[in-house]
Amino acid sequence: IAGNFFGPQNNTYIRVSLPAVCFVWQIAMVILFGVFIRYDEESDEKGWHEFKRSHNITSNIENDFYFRYPSFQDVHVMIFVGFGFLMTFLKRYSFGGVGFNFLIAAFGLQWALLMQGWFHSLDPVTGKITIGIESLINADFCCAGSLIAYGALLGKVSPVQLMIVTLFGVTLFAVEEYIILDLLHCRDAGGSMVIHTFGGYYGLAISWVLYRPNLNLSKRLNGSVYHSDLFAMIGALFLWMFWPSFNSAITNHGAGQHRTVINTYLSLAACVLTTFAISSMGQKKGKLDMVHIQNASLAAGVAMGTSAEFMITPYGSIIVGFCCGIISTFGYLYVTPFLEKRLKLQDTCGIHNLHAVPGMLGGFVGAIVAAAATEEVYGKEGLVETFGLSGKFENRSMSTQGAYQAAGTCVAIAFGLVGGVCVGFILRFPLWGDPADDFCFDDEAYWELPEDEETIPPVLEYNNHMINKHQDTHESQFSLEES
Amino acid sequence: IAGNFFGPQNNTYIRVSLPAVCFVWQIAMVILFGVFIRYDEESDEKGWHEFKRSHNITSNIENDFYFRYPSFQDVHVMIFVGFGFLMTFLKRYSFGGVGFNFLIAAFGLQWALLMQGWFHSLDPVTGKITIGIESLINADFCCAGSLIAYGALLGKVSPVQLMIVTLFGVTLFAVEEYIILDLLHCRDAGGSMVIHTFGGYYGLAISWVLYRPNLNLSKRLNGSVYHSDLFAMIGALFLWMFWPSFNSAITNHGAGQHRTVINTYLSLAACVLTTFAISSMGQKKGKLDMVHIQNASLAAGVAMGTSAEFMITPYGSIIVGFCCGIISTFGYLYVTPFLEKRLKLQDTCGIHNLHAVPGMLGGFVGAIVAAAATEEVYGKEGLVETFGLSGKFENRSMSTQGAYQAAGTCVAIAFGLVGGVCVGFILRFPLWGDPADDFCFDDEAYWELPEDEETIPPVLEYNNHMINKHQDTHESQFSLEES
Amino acid sequence: IAGNFFGPQNNTYIRVSLPAVCFVWQIAMVILFGVFIRYDEESDEKGWHEFKRSHNITSNIENDFYFRYPSFQDVHVMIFVGFGFLMTFLKRYSFGGVGFNFLIAAFGLQWALLMQGWFHSLDPVTGKITIGIESLINADFCCAGSLIAYGALLGKVSPVQLMIVTLFGVTLFAVEEYIILDLLHCRDAGGSMVIHTFGGYYGLAISWVLYRPNLNLSKRLNGSVYHSDLFAMIGALFLWMFWPSFNSAITNHGAGQHRTVINTYLSLAACVLTTFAISSMGQKKGKLDMVHIQNASLAAGVAMGTSAEFMITPYGSIIVGFCCGIISTFGYLYVTPFLEKRLKLQDTCGIHNLHAVPGMLGGFVGAIVAAAATEEVYGKEGLVETFGLSGKFENRSMSTQGAYQAAGTCVAIAFGLVGGVCVGFILRFPLWGDPADDFCFDDEAYWELPEDEETIPPVLEYNNHMINKHQDTHESQFSLEES
């Protein structure tokens, strides 16, 4: 291994640890799913027939499946192609970017179904968790928290470490989500707080603990090439296009989903313009930076995660997008370098600017919009439905709701930071096969790489090459003889 | 800048103009949206509850959202990934292709919501425009016109010019759409006329005015490389696959959407076969050309834009696709070179063959199919619904409808040509930062580019390289000493 | 042509044969569609109005279109982008991978509508086939069989041969599907048997007949490069993400589709973990292999094709996924090399491990799950609906159903093997323009290729290069003079 040449190096040998973790955890999933997970009444064959009868439903189209499945598939694309390809931008870590994203999301969603089930839908009588299409969306959401954290760690950790990040990430997510959504009774359909703020600070805290002072040894690989930026653009665009589905996937049927889509769509469009503007202003010659376009133009989706389902109004959405494009691009231009230099915080993908800050912002925007909600605008039943003000929350005033929303944002930050620091220390045990400082951002560490692109000889060239080689030999012999 | 070396060059410095345009226009959007745009009754929280009550609707699934959202997301993918990646085929203008497409679509859709709103859904009492999912689809459609125009200009204009193309493109679009759909009362669900014919001729007219006699100075960059053609194939396939959604997105609920999908699907499939056939026949050695596969195979979708919702019959759809594949591929083989040589018309993506001609054809096919419609085939209520023959159009005969459809196509051509020439002259002011003739098709002009691909050394090679370098030095020293 | 240099070579000249086949077959499609194909009652304008009236339906949302369209579009993406890009992994056959996939799928789906129509929905009175959204899904499915077969042949056959593979593939598919689904009355919504088992063995049998003893002459091109593996990952991920739609696209409305999605989703997630585990264990240094990640992680979707719509339980699904990841990755590591060496079976994409074996396995899993079905779990009407036990199958016991399911799997294998051998012999006629052994895996044979990537000079470098060249000349002149 190259490490021998470059001097002391961490051992990236994962032939034992990775399979061990995968097998142990996957077997645990089999057992726990066997004990706990069942179909819910809308996906169970017998249950659905009974449900239709008891609810006096005549048409199968009333199955929640048809309200949510298109959004679910869009969210699924965001998780695997969106996040995955957004992380292919590094010139020699594209396999790791999209591949490890695939691995940890596939693990995370199983663990999420269990964790979220225990906290949200465990039947106290049967002791079972029942799942349906909404559970799958929530599981995908739950993974997103850990995938965001991966963004800060990209290129610097081993897949085994990522499995640990995900195991704890999903666990922490389920707890903070329970506190924010159930105990504080916040609304957060698109997860500005529970997904992005938490995931962002979780990743930043881990990265801070794992600070590598000599990371510049890998500097030559910490950047993009022309085509890797295009692959990343695939991820960025699928995230951008499907964000309306992300925010609306679990909002209320009818006007709720409808409005959330409109708000997110508008906000994202506005964000693109200010991102291009600041990106051009930020460079001496006025040239645009692909990093900004790929990332900052998404910040509006993050920031609308809480308030998109509220009556924020179309122009309100545009204003949020307007501001987010500016803030996020500024972040990439000035804050990320500052964090790295002063706070010893290495954030490969800049999740601070794309998730942590816009998420936090979105939480507070949501608080304000919630506090400003009136019966005049929402209608009586609309207000109850939108904010879930029934049961023991029946008498909560809107300003109280706003205060709880703000408190929820703080909970998300706290969980992210504290959880991240703890997990970071676990990851510092020298067992997990992470690469040495001079071997970061390099797929060579964990992937069998194909030979290099330059070595594809087209038939004729290959052939000519062979002839030339032959001639060269002759010539050099000749020149040797001559001399 | 390289320009200094190559002699006189336009100034591609956009650090002032691009941010200025973005900010001014985005702020205008905020204000205009604040004044004019509101949620419609199916996305407004209070409104939907009232709508359900007044229309006696019991289920949220009747919200228009559930009829149109899957198609909307497909259209959204076509606009951003489809058009965007189709324009990445140039070897060194992929950033510009997908990036500027992103910028102008994000601006265009906001402006489209306003323009289309003023013309189609301004409430005379409240003075407000109300928007829902169908408005978003229409806004995406409206952008498509300008994105098509971009296809002719690709690589030869600055982002600021593109913003102007889009501002006027969307404005013209809304006017011609109002004339064609409202005044002439044509049907054009997939926009053969209003989108493709208009967009195609708009782009061609602009390109004609902006003719660059010395464009061959950039010839070395006006072509593809292996991988850029694959990126373009992503765009082409997403356009091809989702075209059934494009044409059916705003057709009538029920059989209307259903039939439109079937017709478009069949037509596109037939088009692929004739495209491959002509592509192979057009080259001396019978080899296929990726340009044809990427573009001409889409022509059927364009040509079915008007008639796909009619009862054109499955084999009728296949015949249209059959012909379009032939015509469009011939266009790429012979017409585009002819236009460039004789008419001084430089059409980078060949929109003449993909949009202008198939769109026009689609308009006339639609006219014929409309004129041939009978009550026997459509049923009485079907005929009224499909062609919207109620109110003041109640007594319009089908042959009259056909004539109006044909007239609509001519209106679209006229708007495209006249509008394009005017906009072209605006773009000739030497203010907009367009590149010099020898600096076209080059991302270097507007993007901070990453270092080159060839310079990624894998760890070991990098290392060996260093060793070799060292040895080389020694050797050359040696040889120097020797000599 | 390079062939002249390398000695005797098959003629890859397809300028006559490919257009001829395309035109003849497409014209045949026009005629046959004209004679046979009509809209069904849910896509026909008049028919749908009558259908609503006769079935007492008040809302258009009851149109089958709204139950199936989102899944249809996902399946469509799988066929064209999923299969297409999965086959771009070869370093110099990416055009052929995605391009020929496009060609044969576009032809196959038209032929499938006819073949499946004749066998399944030919109206004996009118002599017409009526089509709707479900027919389009089935047509896409039917193509999948031939696209799978293409996987084994990738890089070794001409497009004309592929058209023949597809013509017979679709024909055989329709027959075996009729036997399995109609005569044996098996359930196979996601096609473990009818699609994957058949397609897999069909391709393997063809490849076995077309064995090329000197294929190692093309060895240098039979592999991937870094970026081609990323393109393949796009295909792999879209297949993986949308497989729940694939398996659920034509299952029963309501709980049927809902449950199928959950089962497939879980199974695929589990499969990813065991794939990563075995991939790492299989390599001496524990490094992961992209081939496994791209392919083996999909095996669970294949294996759930039959049983996903049954009440297999969530943990049952995970167990199937768990096993498939192991089996399929082992296949790539050990079985494919063995087959090539011992059985003279060259399987470019390893469809044996991704389709043939998991498909067969899925057929038998389906048989077991069907045999174990009880009224207690499904409910009385659920059992009837899920297994279609009405009419003449009313009294079939579940164990009998299981036996028929197992028999169906054997029918699929038999059709694949026998059909494939026959088609293989047809393909051996020396008429079809297949490449010589030393010209395989090379797009050069059938595509006009753009110049090479290395030759893109950025403006400045190009310029410096020119200067250097000049200087070089001077220097060498100088040194010549000196010497």
PDB file of N, CA and C in Angstrom, chain B residues 2 5-6 62 91 220 224 226 240-242 245 254 257-259 263 265 270 276 281 283-284 287-288 311 313 315 318 322 376 381 386 442 453, chain C residues 15 19 26 34 39 42-46 49 53 59 63 66 69 73 76-77 80 92-94 99 133 140 227 443-444 446 448 450-451 457 459 463:
ATOM      1  N   ALA B   2      -7.377  35.338 -21.664  1.00  0.00           N
ATOM      2  CA  ALA B   2      -6.849  34.843 -22.923  1.00  0.00           C
ATOM      3  C   ALA B   2      -7.098  35.826 -24.052  1.00  0.00           C
ATOM      4  N   PHE B   5      -4.436  37.894 -25.499  1.00  0.00           N
ATOM      5  CA  PHE B   5      -3.490  37.259 -26.389  1.00  0.00           C
ATOM      6  C   PHE B   5      -4.044  37.141 -27.795  1.00  0.00           C
ATOM      7  N   PHE B   6      -5.324  36.702 -27.843  1.00  0.00           N
ATOM      8  CA  PHE B   6      -5.917  36.446 -29.144  1.00  0.00           C
ATOM      9  C   PHE B   6      -6.305  37.729 -29.880  1.00  0.00           C
ATOM     10  N   GLU B  62     -60.021  14.520  -4.466  1.00  0.00           N
ATOM     11  CA  GLU B  62     -60.587  15.275  -5.587  1.00  0.00           C
ATOM     12  C   GLU B  62     -59.850  16.589  -5.839  1.00  0.00           C
ATOM     13  N   LYS B  91     -18.076  19.814 -25.511  1.00  0.00           N
ATOM     14  CA  LYS B  91     -16.983  19.286 -24.687  1.00  0.00           C
ATOM     15  C   LYS B  91     -16.588  20.217 -23.556  1.00  0.00           C
ATOM     16  N   ARG B 220     -12.832  24.421 -32.674  1.00  0.00           N
ATOM     17  CA  ARG B 220     -12.240  23.296 -31.948  1.00  0.00           C
ATOM     18  C   ARG B 220     -13.053  22.926 -30.709  1.00  0.00           C
ATOM     19  N   SER B 224     -18.494  17.481 -29.361  1.00  0.00           N
ATOM     20  CA  SER B 224     -18.637  16.727 -28.119  1.00  0.00           C
ATOM     21  C   SER B 224     -17.398  15.885 -27.851  1.00  0.00           C
ATOM     22  N   TYR B 226     -16.562  11.943 -25.744  1.00  0.00           N
ATOM     23  CA  TYR B 226     -17.284  10.725 -25.411  1.00  0.00           C
ATOM     24  C   TYR B 226     -18.204  10.903 -24.209  1.00  0.00           C
ATOM     25  N   TRP B 240     -37.353  12.163 -23.315  1.00  0.00           N
ATOM     26  CA  TRP B 240     -38.088  11.151 -24.074  1.00  0.00           C
ATOM     27  C   TRP B 240     -39.074  10.399 -23.168  1.00  0.00           C
ATOM     28  N   MET B 241     -38.594   9.989 -22.001  1.00  0.00           N
ATOM     29  CA  MET B 241     -39.422   9.169 -21.109  1.00  0.00           C
ATOM     30  C   MET B 241     -40.598   9.946 -20.546  1.00  0.00           C
ATOM     31  N   PHE B 242     -40.364  11.217 -20.221  1.00  0.00           N
ATOM     32  CA  PHE B 242     -41.399  11.985 -19.534  1.00  0.00           C
ATOM     33  C   PHE B 242     -42.268  12.796 -20.491  1.00  0.00           C
ATOM     34  N   SER B 245     -45.903  12.692 -19.972  1.00  0.00           N
ATOM     35  CA  SER B 245     -46.373  13.572 -18.898  1.00  0.00           C
ATOM     36  C   SER B 245     -46.466  15.014 -19.361  1.00  0.00           C
ATOM     37  N   GLY B 254     -59.228  12.254 -16.416  1.00  0.00           N
ATOM     38  CA  GLY B 254     -59.859  11.012 -16.874  1.00  0.00           C
ATOM     39  C   GLY B 254     -59.314  10.543 -18.206  1.00  0.00           C
ATOM     40  N   GLN B 257     -56.307  12.686 -20.056  1.00  0.00           N
ATOM     41  CA  GLN B 257     -54.910  12.455 -19.699  1.00  0.00           C
ATOM     42  C   GLN B 257     -54.453  11.059 -20.125  1.00  0.00           C
ATOM     43  N   HIS B 258     -55.339  10.101 -19.917  1.00  0.00           N
ATOM     44  CA  HIS B 258     -55.026   8.711 -20.202  1.00  0.00           C
ATOM     45  C   HIS B 258     -54.638   8.531 -21.675  1.00  0.00           C
ATOM     46  N   ARG B 259     -55.472   9.059 -22.555  1.00  0.00           N
ATOM     47  CA  ARG B 259     -55.263   8.888 -23.999  1.00  0.00           C
ATOM     48  C   ARG B 259     -54.028   9.650 -24.467  1.00  0.00           C
ATOM     49  N   ASN B 263     -50.940   8.037 -26.690  1.00  0.00           N
ATOM     50  CA  ASN B 263     -50.552   8.549 -28.002  1.00  0.00           C
ATOM     51  C   ASN B 263     -49.099   9.004 -28.042  1.00  0.00           C
ATOM     52  N   TYR B 265     -46.636   8.175 -26.030  1.00  0.00           N
ATOM     53  CA  TYR B 265     -45.781   6.995 -25.822  1.00  0.00           C
ATOM     54  C   TYR B 265     -45.538   6.252 -27.132  1.00  0.00           C
ATOM     55  N   ALA B 270     -42.085   4.948 -32.108  1.00  0.00           N
ATOM     56  CA  ALA B 270     -41.914   4.815 -33.555  1.00  0.00           C
ATOM     57  C   ALA B 270     -40.799   5.722 -34.056  1.00  0.00           C
ATOM     58  N   PHE B 276     -32.964   6.023 -35.920  1.00  0.00           N
ATOM     59  CA  PHE B 276     -31.806   5.140 -36.071  1.00  0.00           C
ATOM     60  C   PHE B 276     -31.591   4.788 -37.547  1.00  0.00           C
ATOM     61  N   MET B 281     -28.256   5.478 -42.388  1.00  0.00           N
ATOM     62  CA  MET B 281     -28.215   5.671 -43.836  1.00  0.00           C
ATOM     63  C   MET B 281     -27.455   6.933 -44.215  1.00  0.00           C
ATOM     64  N   GLN B 283     -24.746   8.199 -43.079  1.00  0.00           N
ATOM     65  CA  GLN B 283     -23.290   8.223 -42.957  1.00  0.00           C
ATOM     66  C   GLN B 283     -22.697   7.169 -43.869  1.00  0.00           C
ATOM     67  N   LYS B 284     -21.613   7.527 -44.508  1.00  0.00           N
ATOM     68  CA  LYS B 284     -21.020   6.666 -45.526  1.00  0.00           C
ATOM     69  C   LYS B 284     -20.811   5.235 -45.046  1.00  0.00           C
ATOM     70  N   LYS B 287     -22.516   4.341 -39.875  1.00  0.00           N
ATOM     71  CA  LYS B 287     -22.413   4.492 -38.425  1.00  0.00           C
ATOM     72  C   LYS B 287     -23.453   5.471 -37.902  1.00  0.00           C
ATOM     73  N   LEU B 288     -23.864   5.230 -36.669  1.00  0.00           N
ATOM     74  CA  LEU B 288     -24.889   6.064 -36.040  1.00  0.00           C
ATOM     75  C   LEU B 288     -24.265   7.317 -35.452  1.00  0.00           C
ATOM     76  N   MET B 311     -58.575  12.145 -30.466  1.00  0.00           N
ATOM     77  CA  MET B 311     -58.714  10.719 -30.782  1.00  0.00           C
ATOM     78  C   MET B 311     -57.964  10.417 -32.076  1.00  0.00           C
ATOM     79  N   THR B 313     -56.033   8.120 -32.711  1.00  0.00           N
ATOM     80  CA  THR B 313     -55.874   6.651 -32.807  1.00  0.00           C
ATOM     81  C   THR B 313     -54.423   6.252 -32.587  1.00  0.00           C
ATOM     82  N   TYR B 315     -52.569   4.046 -34.188  1.00  0.00           N
ATOM     83  CA  TYR B 315     -51.713   3.969 -35.381  1.00  0.00           C
ATOM     84  C   TYR B 315     -51.462   5.342 -35.971  1.00  0.00           C
ATOM     85  N   ILE B 318     -48.469   6.534 -34.282  1.00  0.00           N
ATOM     86  CA  ILE B 318     -47.255   5.885 -34.772  1.00  0.00           C
ATOM     87  C   ILE B 318     -46.838   6.481 -36.109  1.00  0.00           C
ATOM     88  N   PHE B 322     -43.301   8.084 -36.915  1.00  0.00           N
ATOM     89  CA  PHE B 322     -42.558   7.556 -38.059  1.00  0.00           C
ATOM     90  C   PHE B 322     -42.011   8.694 -38.917  1.00  0.00           C
ATOM     91  N   GLU B 376     -69.586  10.952 -33.558  1.00  0.00           N
ATOM     92  CA  GLU B 376     -69.611   9.492 -33.535  1.00  0.00           C
ATOM     93  C   GLU B 376     -68.425   8.938 -32.746  1.00  0.00           C
ATOM     94  N   GLU B 381     -70.812  14.731 -25.438  1.00  0.00           N
ATOM     95  CA  GLU B 381     -70.170  15.457 -24.346  1.00  0.00           C
ATOM     96  C   GLU B 381     -68.635  15.414 -24.471  1.00  0.00           C
ATOM     97  N   THR B 386     -63.496  17.876 -25.015  1.00  0.00           N
ATOM     98  CA  THR B 386     -62.159  17.824 -25.606  1.00  0.00           C
ATOM     99  C   THR B 386     -61.784  19.137 -26.268  1.00  0.00           C
ATOM    100  N   ASP B 442     -17.041  28.028 -24.628  1.00  0.00           N
ATOM    101  CA  ASP B 442     -15.982  27.816 -23.647  1.00  0.00           C
ATOM    102  C   ASP B 442     -16.454  28.271 -22.265  1.00  0.00           C
ATOM    103  N   GLU B 453      -8.576  17.145 -15.876  1.00  0.00           N
ATOM    104  CA  GLU B 453      -8.730  15.751 -15.471  1.00  0.00           C
ATOM    105  C   GLU B 453      -7.408  14.984 -15.528  1.00  0.00           C
TER     106      GLU B 453
ATOM    107  N   ARG C  15     -25.230  -0.260 -42.836  1.00  0.00           N
ATOM    108  CA  ARG C  15     -25.937   0.847 -43.475  1.00  0.00           C
ATOM    109  C   ARG C  15     -27.156   0.371 -44.259  1.00  0.00           C
ATOM    110  N   PRO C  19     -31.180   0.020 -41.317  1.00  0.00           N
ATOM    111  CA  PRO C  19     -32.352   0.784 -41.800  1.00  0.00           C
ATOM    112  C   PRO C  19     -33.435  -0.128 -42.363  1.00  0.00           C
ATOM    113  N   GLN C  26     -41.076  -1.158 -38.588  1.00  0.00           N
ATOM    114  CA  GLN C  26     -41.905  -0.041 -38.147  1.00  0.00           C
ATOM    115  C   GLN C  26     -43.131   0.101 -39.049  1.00  0.00           C
ATOM    116  N   GLY C  34     -52.912  -0.373 -36.993  1.00  0.00           N
ATOM    117  CA  GLY C  34     -54.113   0.097 -37.676  1.00  0.00           C
ATOM    118  C   GLY C  34     -55.208  -0.955 -37.673  1.00  0.00           C
ATOM    119  N   TYR C  39     -58.140   2.302 -28.396  1.00  0.00           N
ATOM    120  CA  TYR C  39     -58.154   2.725 -26.997  1.00  0.00           C
ATOM    121  C   TYR C  39     -59.109   1.850 -26.203  1.00  0.00           C
ATOM    122  N   GLU C  42     -61.278   3.163 -20.807  1.00  0.00           N
ATOM    123  CA  GLU C  42     -60.869   4.205 -19.863  1.00  0.00           C
ATOM    124  C   GLU C  42     -60.002   5.281 -20.521  1.00  0.00           C
ATOM    125  N   SER C  43     -59.590   5.054 -21.757  1.00  0.00           N
ATOM    126  CA  SER C  43     -58.831   6.095 -22.461  1.00  0.00           C
ATOM    127  C   SER C  43     -59.577   6.615 -23.677  1.00  0.00           C
ATOM    128  N   ASP C  44     -60.646   5.954 -24.037  1.00  0.00           N
ATOM    129  CA  ASP C  44     -61.464   6.408 -25.162  1.00  0.00           C
ATOM    130  C   ASP C  44     -62.409   7.507 -24.677  1.00  0.00           C
ATOM    131  N   GLU C  45     -62.503   8.574 -25.451  1.00  0.00           N
ATOM    132  CA  GLU C  45     -63.299   9.720 -24.992  1.00  0.00           C
ATOM    133  C   GLU C  45     -64.760   9.314 -24.760  1.00  0.00           C
ATOM    134  N   LYS C  46     -65.331   8.680 -25.749  1.00  0.00           N
ATOM    135  CA  LYS C  46     -66.721   8.272 -25.642  1.00  0.00           C
ATOM    136  C   LYS C  46     -66.863   7.136 -24.634  1.00  0.00           C
ATOM    137  N   HIS C  49     -66.927   8.129 -20.886  1.00  0.00           N
ATOM    138  CA  HIS C  49     -68.195   8.709 -20.454  1.00  0.00           C
ATOM    139  C   HIS C  49     -69.237   7.603 -20.238  1.00  0.00           C
ATOM    140  N   ARG C  53     -70.919   6.207 -16.640  1.00  0.00           N
ATOM    141  CA  ARG C  53     -72.358   6.100 -16.499  1.00  0.00           C
ATOM    142  C   ARG C  53     -72.750   4.675 -16.094  1.00  0.00           C
ATOM    143  N   SER C  59     -66.445  10.306 -10.213  1.00  0.00           N
ATOM    144  CA  SER C  59     -65.210  11.076 -10.270  1.00  0.00           C
ATOM    145  C   SER C  59     -64.227  10.475 -11.263  1.00  0.00           C
ATOM    146  N   ASN C  63     -60.495   6.572 -12.695  1.00  0.00           N
ATOM    147  CA  ASN C  63     -59.850   6.045 -13.897  1.00  0.00           C
ATOM    148  C   ASN C  63     -58.566   5.325 -13.502  1.00  0.00           C
ATOM    149  N   TYR C  66     -55.007   6.950 -12.781  1.00  0.00           N
ATOM    150  CA  TYR C  66     -54.505   7.587 -11.565  1.00  0.00           C
ATOM    151  C   TYR C  66     -53.966   6.584 -10.559  1.00  0.00           C
ATOM    152  N   TYR C  69     -50.401   5.506 -13.126  1.00  0.00           N
ATOM    153  CA  TYR C  69     -49.498   6.338 -13.909  1.00  0.00           C
ATOM    154  C   TYR C  69     -48.161   6.619 -13.221  1.00  0.00           C
ATOM    155  N   GLN C  73     -44.530   5.581 -14.992  1.00  0.00           N
ATOM    156  CA  GLN C  73     -43.394   6.437 -15.334  1.00  0.00           C
ATOM    157  C   GLN C  73     -42.112   5.944 -14.676  1.00  0.00           C
ATOM    158  N   HIS C  76     -40.926   3.089 -16.706  1.00  0.00           N
ATOM    159  CA  HIS C  76     -40.378   3.632 -17.949  1.00  0.00           C
ATOM    160  C   HIS C  76     -38.946   4.124 -17.739  1.00  0.00           C
ATOM    161  N   VAL C  77     -38.713   4.797 -16.625  1.00  0.00           N
ATOM    162  CA  VAL C  77     -37.362   5.251 -16.308  1.00  0.00           C
ATOM    163  C   VAL C  77     -36.434   4.055 -16.122  1.00  0.00           C
ATOM    164  N   PHE C  80     -35.454   2.614 -19.654  1.00  0.00           N
ATOM    165  CA  PHE C  80     -34.610   3.403 -20.552  1.00  0.00           C
ATOM    166  C   PHE C  80     -33.368   3.967 -19.868  1.00  0.00           C
ATOM    167  N   ARG C  92     -15.522   1.758 -23.446  1.00  0.00           N
ATOM    168  CA  ARG C  92     -15.721   2.240 -24.810  1.00  0.00           C
ATOM    169  C   ARG C  92     -16.942   1.614 -25.470  1.00  0.00           C
ATOM    170  N   TYR C  93     -17.936   1.233 -24.675  1.00  0.00           N
ATOM    171  CA  TYR C  93     -19.160   0.737 -25.282  1.00  0.00           C
ATOM    172  C   TYR C  93     -20.380   1.386 -24.646  1.00  0.00           C
ATOM    173  N   SER C  94     -20.192   2.557 -24.088  1.00  0.00           N
ATOM    174  CA  SER C  94     -21.299   3.235 -23.416  1.00  0.00           C
ATOM    175  C   SER C  94     -22.359   3.694 -24.409  1.00  0.00           C
ATOM    176  N   GLY C  99     -27.502   3.328 -26.108  1.00  0.00           N
ATOM    177  CA  GLY C  99     -28.139   3.602 -27.392  1.00  0.00           C
ATOM    178  C   GLY C  99     -28.924   2.416 -27.933  1.00  0.00           C
ATOM    179  N   ILE C 133     -53.398   2.173 -19.748  1.00  0.00           N
ATOM    180  CA  ILE C 133     -52.125   2.381 -19.050  1.00  0.00           C
ATOM    181  C   ILE C 133     -51.498   1.054 -18.620  1.00  0.00           C
ATOM    182  N   ASP C 140     -43.737  -2.434 -21.402  1.00  0.00           N
ATOM    183  CA  ASP C 140     -42.410  -2.134 -20.870  1.00  0.00           C
ATOM    184  C   ASP C 140     -41.816  -3.372 -20.197  1.00  0.00           C
ATOM    185  N   HIS C 227     -15.117   7.029 -14.749  1.00  0.00           N
ATOM    186  CA  HIS C 227     -16.372   7.727 -15.030  1.00  0.00           C
ATOM    187  C   HIS C 227     -17.438   6.831 -15.631  1.00  0.00           C
ATOM    188  N   ASP C 443     -17.319   0.920 -29.426  1.00  0.00           N
ATOM    189  CA  ASP C 443     -18.321   1.733 -30.108  1.00  0.00           C
ATOM    190  C   ASP C 443     -17.892   2.127 -31.510  1.00  0.00           C
ATOM    191  N   GLU C 444     -16.605   2.092 -31.732  1.00  0.00           N
ATOM    192  CA  GLU C 444     -16.070   2.414 -33.059  1.00  0.00           C
ATOM    193  C   GLU C 444     -16.798   1.657 -34.166  1.00  0.00           C
ATOM    194  N   TYR C 446     -19.970   0.806 -34.545  1.00  0.00           N
ATOM    195  CA  TYR C 446     -21.300   1.220 -34.996  1.00  0.00           C
ATOM    196  C   TYR C 446     -21.592   2.701 -34.806  1.00  0.00           C
ATOM    197  N   GLU C 448     -20.311   6.882 -34.910  1.00  0.00           N
ATOM    198  CA  GLU C 448     -19.370   7.957 -35.207  1.00  0.00           C
ATOM    199  C   GLU C 448     -18.921   8.531 -33.882  1.00  0.00           C
ATOM    200  N   PRO C 450     -16.832  10.954 -31.273  1.00  0.00           N
ATOM    201  CA  PRO C 450     -16.160  12.253 -31.231  1.00  0.00           C
ATOM    202  C   PRO C 450     -14.669  12.054 -30.978  1.00  0.00           C
ATOM    203  N   GLU C 451     -13.922  13.076 -31.259  1.00  0.00           N
ATOM    204  CA  GLU C 451     -12.477  13.007 -30.995  1.00  0.00           C
ATOM    205  C   GLU C 451     -12.236  12.737 -29.509  1.00  0.00           C
ATOM    206  N   PRO C 457      -8.006  21.197 -25.723  1.00  0.00           N
ATOM    207  CA  PRO C 457      -7.071  22.135 -25.125  1.00  0.00           C
ATOM    208  C   PRO C 457      -7.819  23.346 -24.610  1.00  0.00           C
ATOM    209  N   VAL C 459      -8.239  27.189 -23.783  1.00  0.00           N
ATOM    210  CA  VAL C 459      -7.732  28.261 -24.637  1.00  0.00           C
ATOM    211  C   VAL C 459      -6.254  28.543 -24.396  1.00  0.00           C
ATOM    212  N   ASN C 463      -2.924  27.490 -26.730  1.00  0.00           N
ATOM    213  CA  ASN C 463      -2.061  28.543 -27.175  1.00  0.00           C
ATOM    214  C   ASN C 463      -0.606  28.290 -26.761  1.00  0.00           C
TER     215      ASN C 463
END
